[in-house]
Short mmCIF file of C-alpha atoms in Angstrom, two decimals:
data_model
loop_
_atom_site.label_atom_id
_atom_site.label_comp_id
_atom_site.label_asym_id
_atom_site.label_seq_id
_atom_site.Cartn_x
_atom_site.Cartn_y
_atom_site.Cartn_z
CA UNK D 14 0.00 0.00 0.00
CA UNK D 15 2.91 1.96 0.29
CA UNK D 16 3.69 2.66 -3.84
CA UNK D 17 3.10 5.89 -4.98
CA UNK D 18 0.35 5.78 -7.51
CA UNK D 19 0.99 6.57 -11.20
CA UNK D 20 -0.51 9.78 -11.82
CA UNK D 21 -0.85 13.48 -13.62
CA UNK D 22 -0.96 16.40 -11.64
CA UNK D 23 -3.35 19.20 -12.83
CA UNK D 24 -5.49 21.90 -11.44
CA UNK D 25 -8.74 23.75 -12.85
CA UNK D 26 -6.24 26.25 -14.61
CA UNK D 27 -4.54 23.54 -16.53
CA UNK D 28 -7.59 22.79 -18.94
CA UNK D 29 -7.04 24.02 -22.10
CA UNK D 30 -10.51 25.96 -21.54
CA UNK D 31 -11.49 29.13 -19.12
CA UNK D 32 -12.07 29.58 -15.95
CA UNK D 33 -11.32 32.54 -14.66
CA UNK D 34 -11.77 34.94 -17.36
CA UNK D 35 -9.28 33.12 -20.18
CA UNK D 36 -7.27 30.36 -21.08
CA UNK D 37 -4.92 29.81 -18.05
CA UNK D 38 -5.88 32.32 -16.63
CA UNK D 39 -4.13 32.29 -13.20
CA UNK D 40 -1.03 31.71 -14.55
CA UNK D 41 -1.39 34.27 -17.53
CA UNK D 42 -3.46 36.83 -15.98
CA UNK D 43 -1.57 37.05 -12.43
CA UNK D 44 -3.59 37.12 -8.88
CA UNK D 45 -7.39 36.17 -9.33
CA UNK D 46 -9.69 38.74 -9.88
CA UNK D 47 -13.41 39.47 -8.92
CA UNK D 48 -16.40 37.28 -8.16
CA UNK D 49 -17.42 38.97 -11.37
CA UNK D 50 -15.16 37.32 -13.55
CA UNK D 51 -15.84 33.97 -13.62
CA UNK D 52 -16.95 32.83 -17.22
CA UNK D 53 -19.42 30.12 -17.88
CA UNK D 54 -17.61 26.94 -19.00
CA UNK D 55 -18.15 22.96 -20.06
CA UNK D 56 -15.82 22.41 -16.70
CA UNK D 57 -19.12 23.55 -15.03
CA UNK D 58 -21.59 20.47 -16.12
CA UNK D 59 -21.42 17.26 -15.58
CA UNK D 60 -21.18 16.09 -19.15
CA UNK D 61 -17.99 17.35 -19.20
CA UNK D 62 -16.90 15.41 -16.30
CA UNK D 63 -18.35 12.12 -17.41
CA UNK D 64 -16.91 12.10 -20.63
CA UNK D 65 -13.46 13.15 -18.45
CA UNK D 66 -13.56 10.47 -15.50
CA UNK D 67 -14.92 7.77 -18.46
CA UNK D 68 -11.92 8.41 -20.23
CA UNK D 69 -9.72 8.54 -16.95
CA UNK D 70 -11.20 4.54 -16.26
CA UNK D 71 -10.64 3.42 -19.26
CA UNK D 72 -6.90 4.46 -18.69
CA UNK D 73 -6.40 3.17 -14.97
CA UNK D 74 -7.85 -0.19 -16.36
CA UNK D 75 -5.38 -0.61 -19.13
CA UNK D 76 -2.29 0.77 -17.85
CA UNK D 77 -2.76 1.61 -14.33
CA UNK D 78 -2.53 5.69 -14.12
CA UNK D 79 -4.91 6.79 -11.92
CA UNK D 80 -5.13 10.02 -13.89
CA UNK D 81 -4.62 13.75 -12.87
CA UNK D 82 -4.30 14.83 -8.85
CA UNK D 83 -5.78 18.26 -8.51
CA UNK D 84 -3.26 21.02 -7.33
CA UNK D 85 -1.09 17.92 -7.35
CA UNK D 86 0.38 15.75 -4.33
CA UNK D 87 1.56 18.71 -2.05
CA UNK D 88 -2.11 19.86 -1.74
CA UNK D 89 -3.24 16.23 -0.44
CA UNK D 90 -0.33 16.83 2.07
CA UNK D 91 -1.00 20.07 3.18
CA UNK D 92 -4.61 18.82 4.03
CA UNK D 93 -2.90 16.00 5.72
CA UNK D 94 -0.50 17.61 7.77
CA UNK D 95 -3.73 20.47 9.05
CA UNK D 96 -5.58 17.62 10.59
CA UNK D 97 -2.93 16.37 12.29
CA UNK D 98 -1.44 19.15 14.02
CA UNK D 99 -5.60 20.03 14.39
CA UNK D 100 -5.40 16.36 15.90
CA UNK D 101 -8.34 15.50 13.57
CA UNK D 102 -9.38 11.86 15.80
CA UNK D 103 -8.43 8.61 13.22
CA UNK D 104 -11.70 7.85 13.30
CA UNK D 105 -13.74 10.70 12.72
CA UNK D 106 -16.04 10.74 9.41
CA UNK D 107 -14.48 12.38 6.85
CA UNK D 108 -16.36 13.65 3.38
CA UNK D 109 -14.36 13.93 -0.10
CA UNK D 110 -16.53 16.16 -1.90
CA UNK D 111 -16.30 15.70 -5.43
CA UNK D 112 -13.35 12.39 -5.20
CA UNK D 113 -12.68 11.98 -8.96
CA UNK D 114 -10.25 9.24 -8.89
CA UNK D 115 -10.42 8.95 -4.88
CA UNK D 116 -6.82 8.84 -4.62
CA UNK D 117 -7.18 11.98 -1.49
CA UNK D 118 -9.11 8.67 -0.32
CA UNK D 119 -6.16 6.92 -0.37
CA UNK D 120 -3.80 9.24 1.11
CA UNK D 121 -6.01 9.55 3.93
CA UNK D 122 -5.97 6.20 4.28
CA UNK D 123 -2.39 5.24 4.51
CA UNK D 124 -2.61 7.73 7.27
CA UNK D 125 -4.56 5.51 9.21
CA UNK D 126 -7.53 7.81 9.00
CA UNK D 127 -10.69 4.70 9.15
CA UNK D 128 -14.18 6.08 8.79
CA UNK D 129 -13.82 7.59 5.09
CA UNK D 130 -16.52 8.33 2.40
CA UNK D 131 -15.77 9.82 -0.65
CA UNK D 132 -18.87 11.36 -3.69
CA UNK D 133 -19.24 12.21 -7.03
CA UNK D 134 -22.10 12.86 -9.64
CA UNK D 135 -19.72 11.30 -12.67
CA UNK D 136 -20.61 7.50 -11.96
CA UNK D 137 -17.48 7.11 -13.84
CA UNK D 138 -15.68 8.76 -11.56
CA UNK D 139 -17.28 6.75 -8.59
CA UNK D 140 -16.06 3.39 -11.03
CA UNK D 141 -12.68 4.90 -10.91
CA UNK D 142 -12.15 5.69 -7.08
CA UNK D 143 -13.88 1.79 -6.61
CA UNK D 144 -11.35 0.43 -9.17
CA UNK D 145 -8.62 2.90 -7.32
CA UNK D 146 -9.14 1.23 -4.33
CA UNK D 147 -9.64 -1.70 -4.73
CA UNK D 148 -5.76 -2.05 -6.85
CA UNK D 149 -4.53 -0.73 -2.82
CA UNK D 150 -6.62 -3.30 -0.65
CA UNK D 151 -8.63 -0.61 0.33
CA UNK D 152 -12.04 -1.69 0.48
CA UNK D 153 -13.92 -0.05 3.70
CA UNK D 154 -14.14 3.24 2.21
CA UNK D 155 -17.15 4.00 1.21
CA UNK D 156 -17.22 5.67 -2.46
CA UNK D 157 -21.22 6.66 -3.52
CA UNK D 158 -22.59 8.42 -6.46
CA UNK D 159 -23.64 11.36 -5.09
CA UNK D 160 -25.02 14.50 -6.23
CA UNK D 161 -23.91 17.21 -3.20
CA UNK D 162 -26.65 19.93 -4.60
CA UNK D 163 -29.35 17.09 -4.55
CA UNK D 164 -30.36 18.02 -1.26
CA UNK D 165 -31.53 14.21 -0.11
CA UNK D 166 -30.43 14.32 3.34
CA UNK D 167 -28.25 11.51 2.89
CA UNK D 168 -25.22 13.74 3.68
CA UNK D 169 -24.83 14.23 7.25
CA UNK D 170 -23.03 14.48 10.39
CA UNK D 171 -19.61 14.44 9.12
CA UNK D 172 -16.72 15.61 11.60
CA UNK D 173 -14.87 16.86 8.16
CA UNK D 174 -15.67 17.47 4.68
CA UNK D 175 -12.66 18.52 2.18
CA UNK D 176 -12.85 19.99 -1.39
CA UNK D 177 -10.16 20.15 -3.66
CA UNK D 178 -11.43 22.08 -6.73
CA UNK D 179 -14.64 20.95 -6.55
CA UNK D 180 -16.88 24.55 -5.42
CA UNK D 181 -14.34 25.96 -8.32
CA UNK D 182 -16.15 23.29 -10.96
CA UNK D 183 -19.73 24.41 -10.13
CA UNK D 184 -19.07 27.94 -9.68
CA UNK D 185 -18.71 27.88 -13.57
CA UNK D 186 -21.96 26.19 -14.23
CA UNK D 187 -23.28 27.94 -17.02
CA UNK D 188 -26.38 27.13 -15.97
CA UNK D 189 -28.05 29.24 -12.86
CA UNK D 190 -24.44 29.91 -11.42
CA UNK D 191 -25.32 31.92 -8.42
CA UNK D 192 -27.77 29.73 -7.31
CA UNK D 193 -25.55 26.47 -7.61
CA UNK D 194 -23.55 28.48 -4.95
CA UNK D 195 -25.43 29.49 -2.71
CA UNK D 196 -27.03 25.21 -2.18
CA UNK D 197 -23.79 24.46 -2.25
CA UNK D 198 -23.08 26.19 1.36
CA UNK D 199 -26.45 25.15 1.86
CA UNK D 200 -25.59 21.01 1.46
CA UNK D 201 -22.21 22.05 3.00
CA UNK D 202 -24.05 23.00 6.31
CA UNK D 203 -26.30 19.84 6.20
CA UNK D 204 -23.48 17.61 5.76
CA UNK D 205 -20.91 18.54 8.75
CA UNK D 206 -21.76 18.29 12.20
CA UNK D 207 -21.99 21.17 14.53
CA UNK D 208 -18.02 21.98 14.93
CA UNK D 209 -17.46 20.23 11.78
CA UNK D 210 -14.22 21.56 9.60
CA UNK D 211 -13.86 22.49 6.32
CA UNK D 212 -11.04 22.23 4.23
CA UNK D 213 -11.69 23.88 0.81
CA UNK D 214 -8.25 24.24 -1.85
CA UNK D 215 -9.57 26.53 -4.84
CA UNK D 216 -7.72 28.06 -7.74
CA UNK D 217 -10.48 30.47 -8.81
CA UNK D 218 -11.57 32.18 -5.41
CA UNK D 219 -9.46 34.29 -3.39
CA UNK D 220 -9.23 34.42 0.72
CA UNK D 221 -11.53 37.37 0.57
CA UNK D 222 -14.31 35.63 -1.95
CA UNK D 223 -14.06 32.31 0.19
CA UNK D 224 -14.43 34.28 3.07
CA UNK D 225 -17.64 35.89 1.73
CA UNK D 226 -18.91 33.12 0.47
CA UNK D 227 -18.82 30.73 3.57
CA UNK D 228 -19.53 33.91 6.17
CA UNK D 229 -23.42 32.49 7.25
CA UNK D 230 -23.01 29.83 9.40
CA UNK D 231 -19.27 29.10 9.38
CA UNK D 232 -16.39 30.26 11.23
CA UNK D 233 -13.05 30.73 9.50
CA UNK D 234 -9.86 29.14 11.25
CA UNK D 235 -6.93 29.41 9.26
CA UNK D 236 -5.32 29.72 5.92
CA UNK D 237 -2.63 26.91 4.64
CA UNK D 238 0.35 28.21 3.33
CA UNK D 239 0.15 27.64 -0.64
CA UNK D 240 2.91 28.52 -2.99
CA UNK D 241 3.14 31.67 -4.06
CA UNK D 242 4.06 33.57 -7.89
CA UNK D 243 4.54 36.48 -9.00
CA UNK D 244 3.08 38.86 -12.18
CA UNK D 245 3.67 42.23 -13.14
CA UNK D 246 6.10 43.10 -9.69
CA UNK D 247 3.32 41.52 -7.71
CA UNK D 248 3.32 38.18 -5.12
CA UNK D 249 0.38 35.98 -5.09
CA UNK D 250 -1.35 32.73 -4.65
CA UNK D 251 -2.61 30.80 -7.53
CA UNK D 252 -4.14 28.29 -5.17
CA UNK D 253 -5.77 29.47 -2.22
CA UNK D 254 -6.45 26.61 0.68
CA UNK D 255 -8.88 27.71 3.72
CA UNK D 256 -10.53 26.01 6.97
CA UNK D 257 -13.79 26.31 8.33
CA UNK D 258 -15.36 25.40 10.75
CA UNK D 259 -19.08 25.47 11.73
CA UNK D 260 -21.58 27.19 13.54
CA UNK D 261 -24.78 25.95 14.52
#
C-alpha cells in the first residue's frame, strides 16, 4: 500500500478551456480577480466530467494511471498535515466532496484515517475511485454516487468534509451559477456536524471571496500556506487553501 500511484498532476487552470476569465488564466493573468469574472464553461456540467472520469477509467484499467491529482500531491499533504497538528481523531467521518479518482481517499488512508466516504455525480468517476481502491486493498471506504446539490439528506453528520477544486467546478456552471452556490453552502451546512471543519483548496476564489462566500453559518480558522508567484512586480497565490469550521 505503500507505492506511490501513477498519476498526472493538474489543477482547474490547466484545462485548455477558461475559468477565470481566459485560457490559463491564473497563470497568464496574475492574482485572481473578482467574483465577477468567472466565465461560464463545459468544466461547469457534468457532461464534461463524465466524458473526463470515463476516459480517466478506461486508462487506470489498461495501464494503471490513476489520472490527474488536482493542485497535485503537495495539496493532499498540506490537508494531511492540518488535521494532524488540528489532531483530527483517526476515526472521525471524513467527506471527499467531489473524489474523482479517490486517490485523497487513499492518502487519507495510509494515514490511518478509518471512517472515510468519498462522492461524485460522474458514476465514472465513482467506477474509478472503486477500481482505485480496490488495486490498494482498500475496500472499507465507502465511495457513492452522489449528487452534493441534490439536497436528499443523505449527507450528514460528518466531523470533516474537504474539497479540492470541486466549489471551483460548479461555480462555472453555465447554468443558474449563483444559485448552484449558494445550495452548495447550503448542502455544506447539512453535511458537517456542529463543529465540523472544512477544508476547501480553490484556484479560482481568493481568501476574501471564500471568506464571503462561507460567512453564514461558518467560522473561518486558518489559511494553509500555498505557494506563491509572481506577475507584473506583484506576489500571489494561484491556489488558495482555507478552513472552516461550523456554527450551529
Amino acid at each position: 500500500m505503500s507505492r506511490p500511484l501513477p498519476h498526472r498532476s493538474s489543477s482547474m487552470a490547466d484545462k485548455s478551456e477558461s475559468t477565470h476569465g481566459g485560457p490559463n488564466s491564473t497563470k497568464e493573468d496574475g492574482p485572481k480577480g473578482g467574483e465577477d469574472d468567472f466565465v461560464p464553461s463545459k468544466l461547469g456540467t457534468k457532461q464534461y466530467w463524465d466524458e473526463a472520469y470515463q476516459t480517466e477509467l478506461e486508462t487506470f484499467r489498461d495501464i494503471g494511471d490513476v489520472g490527474e491529482i488536482w493542485f497535485g500531491e503537495q495539496s493532499m499533504g498540506r490537508v494531511i498535515r492540518w488535521m494532524e497538528k488540528a489532531e483530527i481523531p483517526k476515526n472521525a467521518s471524513i467527506l471527499d466532496i467531489g473524489t474523482g479518482n479517490g486517490v485523497l481517499l487513499v492518502e487519507l488512508a495510509k494515514e490511518g484515517y478509518t471512517n472515510l466516504t468519498g462522492i461524485d455525480y460522474s458514476a465514472a468517476s465513482v467506477a474509478l475511485a472503486k477500481d482505485v481502491l480496490q488495486a490498494e486493498d482498500l475496500n472499507n471506504i465507502s465511495v457513492k454516487e452522489v449528487d452534493f446539490l441534490s439536497g436528499s439528506g443523505e449527507l450528514k453528520d460528518f466531523d470533516v468534509c474537504v474539497d479540492k477544486g470541486t466549489f471551483d467546478a460548479i461555480s462555472l456552471n453555465p447554468e443558474n451559477t449563483n444559485e448552484v452556490r449558494i445550495r452548495y453552502v447550503q448542502a455544506l451546512g447539512d453535511a458537517l456536524k456542529e463543529g465540523g471543519y472544512f477544508v476547501i483548496t480553490s484556484c479560482n476564489w481568493t481568501k476574501e471571496q471564500l471568506l464571503q462566500r462561507f460567512c453564514s453559518g461558518f467560522e473561518f480558522v486558518q489559511q494553509l500556506p500555498t505557494p506563491s508567484i509572481q506577475f507584473g512586480g506583484k506576489t500571489g497565490n494561484n491556489v488558495t487553501a482555507l478552513i472552516f469550521k461550523r456554527l450551529h
